[in-house]
mmCIF file of C-alpha atoms in Angstrom:
data_model
loop_
_atom_site.group_PDB
_atom_site.id
_atom_site.type_symbol
_atom_site.label_atom_id
_atom_site.label_comp_id
_atom_site.label_asym_id
_atom_site.label_seq_id
_atom_site.Cartn_x
_atom_site.Cartn_y
_atom_site.Cartn_z
ATOM 1 C CA UNK A 1 0.000 0.000 0.000
ATOM 2 C CA UNK A 2 1.446 3.427 -0.897
ATOM 3 C CA UNK A 3 2.442 5.857 1.874
ATOM 4 C CA UNK A 4 -0.486 8.119 1.086
ATOM 5 C CA UNK A 5 -2.946 5.289 1.709
ATOM 6 C CA UNK A 6 -1.598 3.878 4.972
ATOM 7 C CA UNK A 7 -3.062 6.882 6.737
ATOM 8 C CA UNK A 8 -6.492 6.334 5.168
ATOM 9 C CA UNK A 9 -6.670 2.613 5.897
ATOM 10 C CA UNK A 10 -8.466 3.211 9.184
ATOM 11 C CA UNK A 11 -11.291 4.907 7.293
ATOM 12 C CA UNK A 12 -11.830 2.046 4.879
ATOM 13 C CA UNK A 13 -15.172 0.934 6.492
ATOM 14 C CA UNK A 14 -16.639 4.195 5.197
ATOM 15 C CA UNK A 15 -15.757 3.281 1.626
ATOM 16 C CA UNK A 16 -18.413 2.326 -0.892
ATOM 17 C CA UNK A 17 -18.974 -1.290 -2.015
ATOM 18 C CA UNK A 18 -17.184 -0.477 -5.275
ATOM 19 C CA UNK A 19 -14.149 0.732 -3.318
ATOM 20 C CA UNK A 20 -14.112 -2.359 -1.133
ATOM 21 C CA UNK A 21 -14.421 -4.595 -4.166
ATOM 22 C CA UNK A 22 -11.423 -2.865 -5.725
ATOM 23 C CA UNK A 23 -9.282 -2.934 -2.590
ATOM 24 C CA UNK A 24 -9.720 -6.597 -1.715
ATOM 25 C CA UNK A 25 -9.161 -7.842 -5.262
ATOM 26 C CA UNK A 26 -5.898 -9.825 -5.017
ATOM 27 C CA UNK A 27 -3.089 -9.142 -7.387
ATOM 28 C CA UNK A 28 -2.755 -12.179 -9.618
ATOM 29 C CA UNK A 29 0.569 -13.834 -10.332
ATOM 30 C CA UNK A 30 1.763 -13.874 -13.904
ATOM 31 C CA UNK A 31 0.908 -17.566 -14.211
ATOM 32 C CA UNK A 32 -2.675 -16.931 -13.175
ATOM 33 C CA UNK A 33 -3.449 -13.875 -15.274
ATOM 34 C CA UNK A 34 -6.035 -14.138 -17.989
ATOM 35 C CA UNK A 35 -4.802 -13.146 -21.420
ATOM 36 C CA UNK A 36 -8.042 -11.337 -22.131
ATOM 37 C CA UNK A 37 -7.124 -8.887 -19.376
ATOM 38 C CA UNK A 38 -3.984 -7.583 -21.060
ATOM 39 C CA UNK A 39 -3.950 -3.830 -21.511
ATOM 40 C CA UNK A 40 -2.428 -1.815 -24.345
ATOM 41 C CA UNK A 41 0.221 0.835 -23.574
ATOM 42 C CA UNK A 42 -2.076 3.577 -24.879
ATOM 43 C CA UNK A 43 -4.853 2.349 -22.581
ATOM 44 C CA UNK A 44 -2.531 2.471 -19.573
ATOM 45 C CA UNK A 45 -2.040 6.207 -20.043
ATOM 46 C CA UNK A 46 -5.784 6.670 -20.572
ATOM 47 C CA UNK A 47 -6.543 4.884 -17.306
ATOM 48 C CA UNK A 48 -3.945 6.948 -15.432
ATOM 49 C CA UNK A 49 -5.339 10.216 -16.807
ATOM 50 C CA UNK A 50 -8.962 9.303 -16.104
ATOM 51 C CA UNK A 51 -8.217 7.871 -12.670
ATOM 52 C CA UNK A 52 -6.138 10.934 -11.811
ATOM 53 C CA UNK A 53 -9.003 13.274 -12.613
ATOM 54 C CA UNK A 54 -11.519 11.145 -10.694
ATOM 55 C CA UNK A 55 -9.277 10.822 -7.642
ATOM 56 C CA UNK A 56 -8.647 14.564 -7.764
ATOM 57 C CA UNK A 57 -12.371 15.352 -7.906
ATOM 58 C CA UNK A 58 -13.694 12.747 -5.455
ATOM 59 C CA UNK A 59 -10.774 11.475 -3.378
ATOM 60 C CA UNK A 60 -9.583 7.891 -2.987
ATOM 61 C CA UNK A 61 -12.655 6.688 -1.089
ATOM 62 C CA UNK A 62 -15.043 8.310 -3.552
ATOM 63 C CA UNK A 63 -13.897 6.381 -6.611
ATOM 64 C CA UNK A 64 -14.230 2.695 -7.514
ATOM 65 C CA UNK A 65 -12.538 0.669 -10.223
ATOM 66 C CA UNK A 66 -15.912 0.189 -11.908
ATOM 67 C CA UNK A 67 -16.278 3.962 -12.405
ATOM 68 C CA UNK A 68 -12.721 4.255 -13.714
ATOM 69 C CA UNK A 69 -13.432 1.456 -16.176
ATOM 70 C CA UNK A 70 -16.623 3.136 -17.398
ATOM 71 C CA UNK A 71 -14.994 6.542 -17.853
ATOM 72 C CA UNK A 72 -11.795 5.241 -19.483
ATOM 73 C CA UNK A 73 -13.398 2.633 -21.739
ATOM 74 C CA UNK A 74 -10.977 0.012 -20.401
ATOM 75 C CA UNK A 75 -12.492 -3.116 -18.855
ATOM 76 C CA UNK A 76 -12.226 -3.900 -15.148
ATOM 77 C CA UNK A 77 -10.339 -7.194 -15.807
ATOM 78 C CA UNK A 78 -7.775 -5.248 -17.847
ATOM 79 C CA UNK A 79 -7.325 -2.660 -15.090
ATOM 80 C CA UNK A 80 -6.926 -5.358 -12.443
ATOM 81 C CA UNK A 81 -4.562 -7.271 -14.738
ATOM 82 C CA UNK A 82 -2.188 -4.330 -15.040
ATOM 83 C CA UNK A 83 -2.548 -2.479 -11.720
ATOM 84 C CA UNK A 84 -3.633 -5.230 -9.324
ATOM 85 C CA UNK A 85 -5.819 -3.099 -7.020
ATOM 86 C CA UNK A 86 -7.213 0.384 -6.573
ATOM 87 C CA UNK A 87 -4.521 1.186 -4.011
ATOM 88 C CA UNK A 88 -1.775 0.278 -6.468
ATOM 89 C CA UNK A 89 -3.505 2.239 -9.234
ATOM 90 C CA UNK A 90 -3.657 5.294 -6.966
ATOM 91 C CA UNK A 91 0.060 5.006 -6.265
ATOM 92 C CA UNK A 92 0.832 4.783 -9.989
ATOM 93 C CA UNK A 93 -1.347 7.837 -10.671
ATOM 94 C CA UNK A 94 0.712 9.867 -8.186
ATOM 95 C CA UNK A 95 3.968 8.573 -9.646
ATOM 96 C CA UNK A 96 2.714 9.315 -13.156
ATOM 97 C CA UNK A 97 1.891 12.904 -12.188
ATOM 98 C CA UNK A 98 5.038 13.546 -10.194
ATOM 99 C CA UNK A 99 7.620 11.750 -12.330
ATOM 100 C CA UNK A 100 7.886 14.461 -14.970
ATOM 101 C CA UNK A 101 8.108 17.220 -12.346
ATOM 102 C CA UNK A 102 10.680 15.293 -10.343
ATOM 103 C CA UNK A 103 12.913 14.680 -13.361
ATOM 104 C CA UNK A 104 12.559 18.264 -14.599
ATOM 105 C CA UNK A 105 13.508 19.761 -11.225
ATOM 106 C CA UNK A 106 16.449 17.408 -10.745
ATOM 107 C CA UNK A 107 17.835 18.329 -14.164
ATOM 108 C CA UNK A 108 17.364 22.020 -13.479
ATOM 109 C CA UNK A 109 18.976 22.098 -10.032
ATOM 110 C CA UNK A 110 21.893 19.937 -11.168
ATOM 111 C CA UNK A 111 22.887 22.691 -13.584
ATOM 112 C CA UNK A 112 23.015 25.301 -10.804
ATOM 113 C CA UNK A 113 25.851 25.930 -8.382
ATOM 114 C CA UNK A 114 24.641 27.337 -5.080
ATOM 115 C CA UNK A 115 21.992 25.925 -2.701
ATOM 116 C CA UNK A 116 20.246 29.303 -2.891
ATOM 117 C CA UNK A 117 19.810 29.043 -6.660
ATOM 118 C CA UNK A 118 18.728 25.424 -6.418
ATOM 119 C CA UNK A 119 16.138 26.210 -3.752
ATOM 120 C CA UNK A 120 14.742 29.083 -5.797
ATOM 121 C CA UNK A 121 14.438 26.759 -8.784
ATOM 122 C CA UNK A 122 12.724 24.034 -6.745
ATOM 123 C CA UNK A 123 10.115 26.325 -5.166
ATOM 124 C CA UNK A 124 9.408 28.180 -8.402
ATOM 125 C CA UNK A 125 9.099 24.981 -10.447
ATOM 126 C CA UNK A 126 6.661 23.372 -8.008
ATOM 127 C CA UNK A 127 4.546 26.510 -7.915
ATOM 128 C CA UNK A 128 4.488 26.757 -11.712
ATOM 129 C CA UNK A 129 3.523 23.100 -12.107
ATOM 130 C CA UNK A 130 0.675 23.261 -9.601
ATOM 131 C CA UNK A 131 -0.723 26.420 -11.175
ATOM 132 C CA UNK A 132 -0.615 24.971 -14.704
ATOM 133 C CA UNK A 133 -2.091 21.550 -13.905
ATOM 134 C CA UNK A 134 -5.301 21.653 -11.862
ATOM 135 C CA UNK A 135 -5.491 17.852 -11.610
ATOM 136 C CA UNK A 136 -1.972 17.855 -10.182
ATOM 137 C CA UNK A 137 -3.015 20.559 -7.700
ATOM 138 C CA UNK A 138 -6.170 18.724 -6.595
ATOM 139 C CA UNK A 139 -4.334 15.398 -6.216
ATOM 140 C CA UNK A 140 -1.767 17.155 -4.055
ATOM 141 C CA UNK A 141 -4.584 18.577 -1.917
ATOM 142 C CA UNK A 142 -6.155 15.132 -1.594
ATOM 143 C CA UNK A 143 -2.909 13.420 -0.683
ATOM 144 C CA UNK A 144 -2.049 15.984 1.991
ATOM 145 C CA UNK A 145 -5.608 16.274 3.284
ATOM 146 C CA UNK A 146 -6.072 12.533 3.753
ATOM 147 C CA UNK A 147 -2.894 12.290 5.803
ATOM 148 C CA UNK A 148 -3.603 15.321 7.979
ATOM 149 C CA UNK A 149 -7.201 14.227 8.602
ATOM 150 C CA UNK A 150 -6.104 10.750 9.648
ATOM 151 C CA UNK A 151 -3.027 11.541 11.692
ATOM 152 C CA UNK A 152 -3.362 15.206 12.537
ATOM 153 C CA UNK A 153 0.358 15.630 13.166
ATOM 154 C CA UNK A 154 2.878 17.122 10.699
ATOM 155 C CA UNK A 155 5.631 14.716 11.807
ATOM 156 C CA UNK A 156 3.723 11.874 10.132
ATOM 157 C CA UNK A 157 3.567 13.707 6.798
ATOM 158 C CA UNK A 158 6.992 12.842 5.448
ATOM 159 C CA UNK A 159 6.434 9.129 6.080
ATOM 160 C CA UNK A 160 2.894 8.760 4.783
ATOM 161 C CA UNK A 161 2.343 11.407 2.118
ATOM 162 C CA UNK A 162 3.639 10.729 -1.370
ATOM 163 C CA UNK A 163 3.768 14.468 -2.070
ATOM 164 C CA UNK A 164 5.937 15.287 0.923
ATOM 165 C CA UNK A 165 8.256 12.339 0.412
ATOM 166 C CA UNK A 166 8.947 13.467 -3.163
ATOM 167 C CA UNK A 167 9.362 17.109 -2.207
ATOM 168 C CA UNK A 168 11.622 16.281 0.771
ATOM 169 C CA UNK A 169 13.998 14.323 -1.474
ATOM 170 C CA UNK A 170 14.132 17.183 -3.967
ATOM 171 C CA UNK A 171 14.718 19.645 -1.130
ATOM 172 C CA UNK A 172 17.609 17.574 0.192
ATOM 173 C CA UNK A 173 19.093 17.446 -3.303
ATOM 174 C CA UNK A 174 18.805 21.225 -3.609
ATOM 175 C CA UNK A 175 20.283 22.022 -0.181
ATOM 176 C CA UNK A 176 22.763 19.124 -0.238
ATOM 177 C CA UNK A 177 21.947 18.243 3.366
ATOM 178 C CA UNK A 178 19.325 16.300 5.359
ATOM 179 C CA UNK A 179 15.998 18.076 5.779
ATOM 180 C CA UNK A 180 13.591 17.751 8.706
ATOM 181 C CA UNK A 181 10.040 16.700 7.895
ATOM 182 C CA UNK A 182 8.651 19.929 9.362
ATOM 183 C CA UNK A 183 10.653 21.993 6.857
ATOM 184 C CA UNK A 184 9.246 20.075 3.877
ATOM 185 C CA UNK A 185 5.798 20.314 5.465
ATOM 186 C CA UNK A 186 6.138 24.093 5.880
ATOM 187 C CA UNK A 187 7.379 24.654 2.331
ATOM 188 C CA UNK A 188 4.733 22.567 0.595
ATOM 189 C CA UNK A 189 2.015 24.141 2.751
ATOM 190 C CA UNK A 190 3.358 27.563 1.800
ATOM 191 C CA UNK A 191 3.355 26.719 -1.907
ATOM 192 C CA UNK A 192 -0.181 25.345 -1.693
ATOM 193 C CA UNK A 193 -1.335 28.502 0.068
ATOM 194 C CA UNK A 194 0.121 30.706 -2.654
ATOM 195 C CA UNK A 195 -1.530 28.507 -5.290
ATOM 196 C CA UNK A 196 -4.910 28.986 -3.613
ATOM 197 C CA UNK A 197 -4.419 32.747 -3.474
ATOM 198 C CA UNK A 198 -3.378 32.867 -7.125
ATOM 199 C CA UNK A 199 -6.439 30.838 -8.147
ATOM 200 C CA UNK A 200 -8.708 33.112 -6.112
ATOM 201 C CA UNK A 201 -7.257 36.281 -7.607
ATOM 202 C CA UNK A 202 -7.446 34.904 -11.141
ATOM 203 C CA UNK A 203 -11.214 34.492 -10.715
ATOM 204 C CA UNK A 204 -11.713 37.981 -9.289
ATOM 205 C CA UNK A 205 -12.662 41.072 -11.244
ATOM 206 C CA UNK A 206 -10.651 43.515 -9.176
ATOM 207 C CA UNK A 207 -9.379 46.471 -11.241
ATOM 208 C CA UNK A 208 -5.895 46.051 -9.750
ATOM 209 C CA UNK A 209 -5.632 42.463 -10.967
ATOM 210 C CA UNK A 210 -3.101 41.886 -13.721
ATOM 211 C CA UNK A 211 -2.411 38.199 -14.111
ATOM 212 C CA UNK A 212 1.111 38.407 -15.533
ATOM 213 C CA UNK A 213 2.455 41.044 -13.154
ATOM 214 C CA UNK A 214 0.675 39.693 -10.082
ATOM 215 C CA UNK A 215 1.763 36.125 -10.790
ATOM 216 C CA UNK A 216 5.402 37.190 -11.106
ATOM 217 C CA UNK A 217 5.208 39.186 -7.883
ATOM 218 C CA UNK A 218 3.583 36.341 -5.977
ATOM 219 C CA UNK A 219 6.151 33.878 -7.299
ATOM 220 C CA UNK A 220 9.023 36.097 -6.191
ATOM 221 C CA UNK A 221 7.484 36.595 -2.743
ATOM 222 C CA UNK A 222 6.900 32.858 -2.376
ATOM 223 C CA UNK A 223 10.528 32.100 -3.159
ATOM 224 C CA UNK A 224 11.696 34.767 -0.714
ATOM 225 C CA UNK A 225 9.606 33.329 2.138
ATOM 226 C CA UNK A 226 10.747 29.812 1.239
ATOM 227 C CA UNK A 227 14.392 30.826 1.526
ATOM 228 C CA UNK A 228 13.740 32.292 4.974
ATOM 229 C CA UNK A 229 12.135 29.014 6.099
ATOM 230 C CA UNK A 230 15.286 27.174 4.995
ATOM 231 C CA UNK A 231 17.527 29.858 6.509
ATOM 232 C CA UNK A 232 19.122 30.753 3.180
#
């Protein structure tokens, strides 16, 4: 079970019958898999995109494999054949969404010299990605929210949340030193807060609102606060 789901396991009795059906479905060994359940590479990406949007909109407990199959046009046997269970599908959705960002940030910070420059790049890149991709933003909200609701303590975040575990590793790579969980928690919470403010302002009709200028100013302020949190 992925880190993000360990914290929600205690709430599983509240899940719908479709969720329970998906979670208890055992992952079949290769020898026992039915050939009719094989899934095409193009269908894998379709399932990940559809499941990502559904998980973002309704949360893990609000989505069943049956609904994902209906929306993606890929059969339930095929989804079970490839992913094994809803929990494993959820983990792959998060990895699918975060892999590109993770690789992009690592390449970018590796070309920079100082920890200050690397930290600025990391914070700015995460902010840009979350603003551009609403599914990515909502999944991040869901992942963090499930963990906080279940545990209620920030020191559990780095262990159980996929988002924080990814961000903490990137932060350590940028600063070239170990990072406490509370620092990663503070930075991601800060970035999420700025994303919410940016989204709110973009929907407003205030005469002082200028998307390009305001976005640049908010981004610069976010990076400045982030550097203070990391004492850089």
